[in-house]
Amino acid sequence: EDQNLFNLIACPQYPELAPDMVALNNQRNNTAFSIIDTPLRLSPDNVVEWATNNNGLGLPTQDGLLVGDEYAGAFYPSCQTNDLSGNTVVTAPSHMMIRTIIHSDAISHPWFAPAGLRRGLVDNALSIGYVNGKTGKFIATTVNQGLRDTLYQNDVNPITFIPGSGITN
């Protein structure tokens, strides 16, 4: 009998697969947590529009957070990191969160949130930001308290830089 034991589901850089990940987890009786990425191009100015599925219009572009589930979490923003060859690359928030969740589970229990300065520190990213949709360049950004509050209200988990501590979920 083939059995696959896992408790995290992620499809890095494919935010459009969020409904499929949630459906898979529902079929598994909610035994996993789905890590949902925000698109790399989302600036702080338009992440809320994405989170509310085009401000609640539900436009058929599929360009928005189409699913909300207690066993899933969307994260913002993306990050710069190094690949295995040492090159600087841009990747999705799930890159940071898979490692952070695994580390959090190793030092505490799975039911504790991988957040804050004790269990939410990110150690596999150089900086946070987004890719400018027009130029294709990575723009480092901060996630200030006002944006964090707005993201929380729209079911998106913010990743931010805290001076003296580092990048934190």
PDB file of C-alpha atoms in Angstrom:
ATOM      1  CA  GLU A   1       0.000   0.000   0.000  1.00  0.00           C
ATOM      2  CA  ASP A   2       1.347   3.400  -0.954  1.00  0.00           C
ATOM      3  CA  GLN A   3       1.084   6.003   1.752  1.00  0.00           C
ATOM      4  CA  ASN A   4       2.361   9.532   1.639  1.00  0.00           C
ATOM      5  CA  LEU A   5       2.644  11.256   4.972  1.00  0.00           C
ATOM      6  CA  PHE A   6       2.848  15.029   4.819  1.00  0.00           C
ATOM      7  CA  ASN A   7       1.335  17.971   6.612  1.00  0.00           C
ATOM      8  CA  LEU A   8       2.383  20.883   4.358  1.00  0.00           C
ATOM      9  CA  ILE A   9       1.161  21.584   0.837  1.00  0.00           C
ATOM     10  CA  ALA A  10       2.855  24.214  -1.321  1.00  0.00           C
ATOM     11  CA  CYS A  11       3.177  25.047  -5.011  1.00  0.00           C
ATOM     12  CA  PRO A  12       5.861  27.759  -5.007  1.00  0.00           C
ATOM     13  CA  GLN A  13       5.203  30.601  -7.436  1.00  0.00           C
ATOM     14  CA  TYR A  14       1.784  29.216  -8.485  1.00  0.00           C
ATOM     15  CA  PRO A  15      -0.778  31.209  -6.469  1.00  0.00           C
ATOM     16  CA  GLU A  16      -3.491  30.193  -8.927  1.00  0.00           C
ATOM     17  CA  LEU A  17      -3.301  26.637  -7.540  1.00  0.00           C
ATOM     18  CA  ALA A  18      -4.564  27.693  -4.089  1.00  0.00           C
ATOM     19  CA  PRO A  19      -8.101  26.333  -4.683  1.00  0.00           C
ATOM     20  CA  ASP A  20      -6.629  22.994  -5.797  1.00  0.00           C
ATOM     21  CA  MET A  21      -4.411  22.750  -2.707  1.00  0.00           C
ATOM     22  CA  VAL A  22      -7.387  23.472  -0.452  1.00  0.00           C
ATOM     23  CA  ALA A  23      -9.518  20.894  -2.307  1.00  0.00           C
ATOM     24  CA  LEU A  24      -6.748  18.287  -1.958  1.00  0.00           C
ATOM     25  CA  ASN A  25      -6.500  18.969   1.755  1.00  0.00           C
ATOM     26  CA  ASN A  26     -10.288  18.740   2.146  1.00  0.00           C
ATOM     27  CA  GLN A  27     -10.189  15.328   0.462  1.00  0.00           C
ATOM     28  CA  ARG A  28      -7.520  14.310   2.989  1.00  0.00           C
ATOM     29  CA  ASN A  29      -9.812  15.356   5.886  1.00  0.00           C
ATOM     30  CA  ASN A  30      -7.786  18.530   6.542  1.00  0.00           C
ATOM     31  CA  THR A  31      -4.608  16.813   7.703  1.00  0.00           C
ATOM     32  CA  ALA A  32      -2.271  19.393   6.143  1.00  0.00           C
ATOM     33  CA  PHE A  33      -1.678  23.133   5.915  1.00  0.00           C
ATOM     34  CA  SER A  34      -1.554  24.857   2.508  1.00  0.00           C
ATOM     35  CA  ILE A  35       0.995  27.631   2.000  1.00  0.00           C
ATOM     36  CA  ILE A  36      -0.431  30.049  -0.559  1.00  0.00           C
ATOM     37  CA  ASP A  37       1.846  32.451  -2.412  1.00  0.00           C
ATOM     38  CA  THR A  38       1.016  35.954  -3.474  1.00  0.00           C
ATOM     39  CA  PRO A  39       2.166  36.807  -7.014  1.00  0.00           C
ATOM     40  CA  LEU A  40       5.749  38.095  -7.257  1.00  0.00           C
ATOM     41  CA  ARG A  41       4.607  41.340  -8.928  1.00  0.00           C
ATOM     42  CA  LEU A  42       2.367  42.593  -6.103  1.00  0.00           C
ATOM     43  CA  SER A  43       3.503  45.913  -4.700  1.00  0.00           C
ATOM     44  CA  PRO A  44       2.287  47.124  -1.300  1.00  0.00           C
ATOM     45  CA  ASP A  45      -0.139  49.358  -3.224  1.00  0.00           C
ATOM     46  CA  ASN A  46      -1.997  46.511  -4.949  1.00  0.00           C
ATOM     47  CA  VAL A  47      -1.711  43.515  -2.615  1.00  0.00           C
ATOM     48  CA  VAL A  48      -5.033  44.375  -0.953  1.00  0.00           C
ATOM     49  CA  GLU A  49      -6.785  44.444  -4.337  1.00  0.00           C
ATOM     50  CA  TRP A  50      -5.411  40.936  -4.954  1.00  0.00           C
ATOM     51  CA  ALA A  51      -6.419  39.756  -1.460  1.00  0.00           C
ATOM     52  CA  THR A  52      -9.986  40.934  -1.955  1.00  0.00           C
ATOM     53  CA  ASN A  53     -10.219  39.399  -5.453  1.00  0.00           C
ATOM     54  CA  ASN A  54     -10.262  42.733  -7.272  1.00  0.00           C
ATOM     55  CA  ASN A  55     -11.926  44.580  -4.405  1.00  0.00           C
ATOM     56  CA  GLY A  56     -14.714  42.036  -4.123  1.00  0.00           C
ATOM     57  CA  LEU A  57     -15.791  42.262  -7.742  1.00  0.00           C
ATOM     58  CA  GLY A  58     -14.946  38.601  -8.266  1.00  0.00           C
ATOM     59  CA  LEU A  59     -13.775  39.288 -11.802  1.00  0.00           C
ATOM     60  CA  PRO A  60     -13.176  36.109 -13.817  1.00  0.00           C
ATOM     61  CA  THR A  61      -9.483  36.946 -14.319  1.00  0.00           C
ATOM     62  CA  GLN A  62      -8.569  34.471 -11.544  1.00  0.00           C
ATOM     63  CA  ASP A  63      -6.143  37.173 -10.430  1.00  0.00           C
ATOM     64  CA  GLY A  64      -6.997  37.330  -6.804  1.00  0.00           C
ATOM     65  CA  LEU A  65      -7.195  35.347  -3.598  1.00  0.00           C
ATOM     66  CA  LEU A  66     -10.006  33.019  -4.580  1.00  0.00           C
ATOM     67  CA  VAL A  67     -10.081  30.841  -1.497  1.00  0.00           C
ATOM     68  CA  GLY A  68     -10.162  31.252   2.236  1.00  0.00           C
ATOM     69  CA  ASP A  69      -9.642  28.248   4.457  1.00  0.00           C
ATOM     70  CA  GLU A  70      -8.657  27.702   8.070  1.00  0.00           C
ATOM     71  CA  TYR A  71      -6.081  25.132   6.925  1.00  0.00           C
ATOM     72  CA  ALA A  72      -4.407  27.539   4.488  1.00  0.00           C
ATOM     73  CA  GLY A  73      -2.424  30.728   4.784  1.00  0.00           C
ATOM     74  CA  ALA A  74      -1.471  33.298   2.159  1.00  0.00           C
ATOM     75  CA  PHE A  75       1.837  35.127   2.706  1.00  0.00           C
ATOM     76  CA  TYR A  76       3.274  38.440   1.436  1.00  0.00           C
ATOM     77  CA  PRO A  77       5.796  39.645   0.151  1.00  0.00           C
ATOM     78  CA  SER A  78       8.264  37.693  -1.985  1.00  0.00           C
ATOM     79  CA  CYS A  79      11.980  37.565  -1.296  1.00  0.00           C
ATOM     80  CA  GLN A  80      15.481  37.613  -2.673  1.00  0.00           C
ATOM     81  CA  THR A  81      17.675  34.656  -1.772  1.00  0.00           C
ATOM     82  CA  ASN A  82      20.605  32.655  -3.128  1.00  0.00           C
ATOM     83  CA  ASP A  83      20.223  29.568  -5.289  1.00  0.00           C
ATOM     84  CA  LEU A  84      22.478  26.514  -4.938  1.00  0.00           C
ATOM     85  CA  SER A  85      25.108  28.142  -7.178  1.00  0.00           C
ATOM     86  CA  GLY A  86      25.206  31.305  -5.082  1.00  0.00           C
ATOM     87  CA  ASN A  87      23.297  33.466  -7.575  1.00  0.00           C
ATOM     88  CA  THR A  88      20.806  35.964  -6.198  1.00  0.00           C
ATOM     89  CA  VAL A  89      17.277  34.995  -7.256  1.00  0.00           C
ATOM     90  CA  VAL A  90      13.736  36.130  -6.495  1.00  0.00           C
ATOM     91  CA  THR A  91      11.267  33.576  -5.233  1.00  0.00           C
ATOM     92  CA  ALA A  92       7.850  33.274  -3.665  1.00  0.00           C
ATOM     93  CA  PRO A  93       6.943  33.678   0.016  1.00  0.00           C
ATOM     94  CA  SER A  94       6.470  29.916   0.345  1.00  0.00           C
ATOM     95  CA  HIS A  95      10.265  29.593   0.045  1.00  0.00           C
ATOM     96  CA  MET A  96      10.589  31.410   3.369  1.00  0.00           C
ATOM     97  CA  MET A  97       7.555  29.878   5.033  1.00  0.00           C
ATOM     98  CA  ILE A  98       8.222  26.177   4.357  1.00  0.00           C
ATOM     99  CA  ARG A  99      11.538  26.448   6.201  1.00  0.00           C
ATOM    100  CA  THR A 100      10.107  28.683   8.935  1.00  0.00           C
ATOM    101  CA  ILE A 101       7.205  26.299   9.606  1.00  0.00           C
ATOM    102  CA  ILE A 102       9.528  23.285   9.733  1.00  0.00           C
ATOM    103  CA  HIS A 103      11.832  25.120  12.149  1.00  0.00           C
ATOM    104  CA  SER A 104       8.897  26.220  14.306  1.00  0.00           C
ATOM    105  CA  ASP A 105       7.588  22.647  14.517  1.00  0.00           C
ATOM    106  CA  ALA A 106      11.069  21.419  15.500  1.00  0.00           C
ATOM    107  CA  ILE A 107      11.396  23.817  18.454  1.00  0.00           C
ATOM    108  CA  SER A 108       7.779  23.802  19.624  1.00  0.00           C
ATOM    109  CA  HIS A 109       4.553  22.009  18.708  1.00  0.00           C
ATOM    110  CA  PRO A 110       2.748  22.099  15.332  1.00  0.00           C
ATOM    111  CA  TRP A 111      -0.248  23.909  16.805  1.00  0.00           C
ATOM    112  CA  PHE A 112       1.875  26.959  17.720  1.00  0.00           C
ATOM    113  CA  ALA A 113       1.937  29.628  15.015  1.00  0.00           C
ATOM    114  CA  PRO A 114       5.258  30.006  13.182  1.00  0.00           C
ATOM    115  CA  ALA A 115       5.220  33.718  13.885  1.00  0.00           C
ATOM    116  CA  GLY A 116       6.951  36.319  15.976  1.00  0.00           C
ATOM    117  CA  LEU A 117      10.532  36.630  17.120  1.00  0.00           C
ATOM    118  CA  ARG A 118      10.776  33.163  18.653  1.00  0.00           C
ATOM    119  CA  ARG A 119       9.223  30.857  16.055  1.00  0.00           C
ATOM    120  CA  GLY A 120       8.762  33.137  13.037  1.00  0.00           C
ATOM    121  CA  LEU A 121      12.294  34.247  12.162  1.00  0.00           C
ATOM    122  CA  VAL A 122      13.189  33.733   8.500  1.00  0.00           C
ATOM    123  CA  ASP A 123      16.778  32.662   7.919  1.00  0.00           C
ATOM    124  CA  ASN A 124      16.745  31.792   4.213  1.00  0.00           C
ATOM    125  CA  ALA A 125      16.093  35.206   2.617  1.00  0.00           C
ATOM    126  CA  LEU A 126      18.298  38.222   1.975  1.00  0.00           C
ATOM    127  CA  SER A 127      15.523  40.795   1.607  1.00  0.00           C
ATOM    128  CA  ILE A 128      11.785  41.074   1.034  1.00  0.00           C
ATOM    129  CA  GLY A 129       9.998  42.875  -1.766  1.00  0.00           C
ATOM    130  CA  TYR A 130       8.322  42.397  -5.134  1.00  0.00           C
ATOM    131  CA  VAL A 131       9.130  42.271  -8.841  1.00  0.00           C
ATOM    132  CA  ASN A 132       8.213  45.433 -10.736  1.00  0.00           C
ATOM    133  CA  GLY A 133       5.801  44.285 -13.446  1.00  0.00           C
ATOM    134  CA  LYS A 134       7.113  46.827 -15.972  1.00  0.00           C
ATOM    135  CA  THR A 135      10.873  46.580 -15.481  1.00  0.00           C
ATOM    136  CA  GLY A 136      11.214  43.030 -14.115  1.00  0.00           C
ATOM    137  CA  LYS A 137      13.515  44.294 -11.379  1.00  0.00           C
ATOM    138  CA  PHE A 138      13.247  43.304  -7.722  1.00  0.00           C
ATOM    139  CA  ILE A 139      12.184  46.195  -5.498  1.00  0.00           C
ATOM    140  CA  ALA A 140      13.040  45.774  -1.825  1.00  0.00           C
ATOM    141  CA  THR A 141      10.226  47.026   0.379  1.00  0.00           C
ATOM    142  CA  THR A 142       9.119  47.194   3.970  1.00  0.00           C
ATOM    143  CA  VAL A 143       5.830  46.037   5.410  1.00  0.00           C
ATOM    144  CA  ASN A 144       4.936  48.745   7.904  1.00  0.00           C
ATOM    145  CA  GLN A 145       2.434  48.416  10.731  1.00  0.00           C
ATOM    146  CA  GLY A 146      -0.403  49.945   8.701  1.00  0.00           C
ATOM    147  CA  LEU A 147       0.090  47.494   5.836  1.00  0.00           C
ATOM    148  CA  ARG A 148       0.440  44.578   8.277  1.00  0.00           C
ATOM    149  CA  ASP A 149      -2.896  45.519   9.860  1.00  0.00           C
ATOM    150  CA  THR A 150      -4.553  45.755   6.437  1.00  0.00           C
ATOM    151  CA  LEU A 151      -3.110  42.410   5.340  1.00  0.00           C
ATOM    152  CA  TYR A 152      -4.337  40.724   8.541  1.00  0.00           C
ATOM    153  CA  GLN A 153      -7.845  42.073   7.913  1.00  0.00           C
ATOM    154  CA  ASN A 154      -7.731  40.535   4.425  1.00  0.00           C
ATOM    155  CA  ASP A 155      -6.436  37.093   5.485  1.00  0.00           C
ATOM    156  CA  VAL A 156      -2.868  37.582   4.234  1.00  0.00           C
ATOM    157  CA  ASN A 157       0.025  36.907   6.607  1.00  0.00           C
ATOM    158  CA  PRO A 158       2.691  39.614   6.432  1.00  0.00           C
ATOM    159  CA  ILE A 159       6.406  38.911   6.422  1.00  0.00           C
ATOM    160  CA  THR A 160       8.376  41.938   7.568  1.00  0.00           C
ATOM    161  CA  PHE A 161      11.826  43.119   8.580  1.00  0.00           C
ATOM    162  CA  ILE A 162      12.197  43.971  12.263  1.00  0.00           C
ATOM    163  CA  PRO A 163      15.346  46.021  13.028  1.00  0.00           C
ATOM    164  CA  GLY A 164      17.693  44.155  15.338  1.00  0.00           C
ATOM    165  CA  SER A 165      15.919  40.835  14.709  1.00  0.00           C
ATOM    166  CA  GLY A 166      15.655  40.269  10.955  1.00  0.00           C
ATOM    167  CA  ILE A 167      12.975  39.073   8.577  1.00  0.00           C
ATOM    168  CA  THR A 168      10.013  37.747  10.530  1.00  0.00           C
ATOM    169  CA  ASN A 169       6.612  36.226   9.853  1.00  0.00           C
TER     170      ASN A 169
END
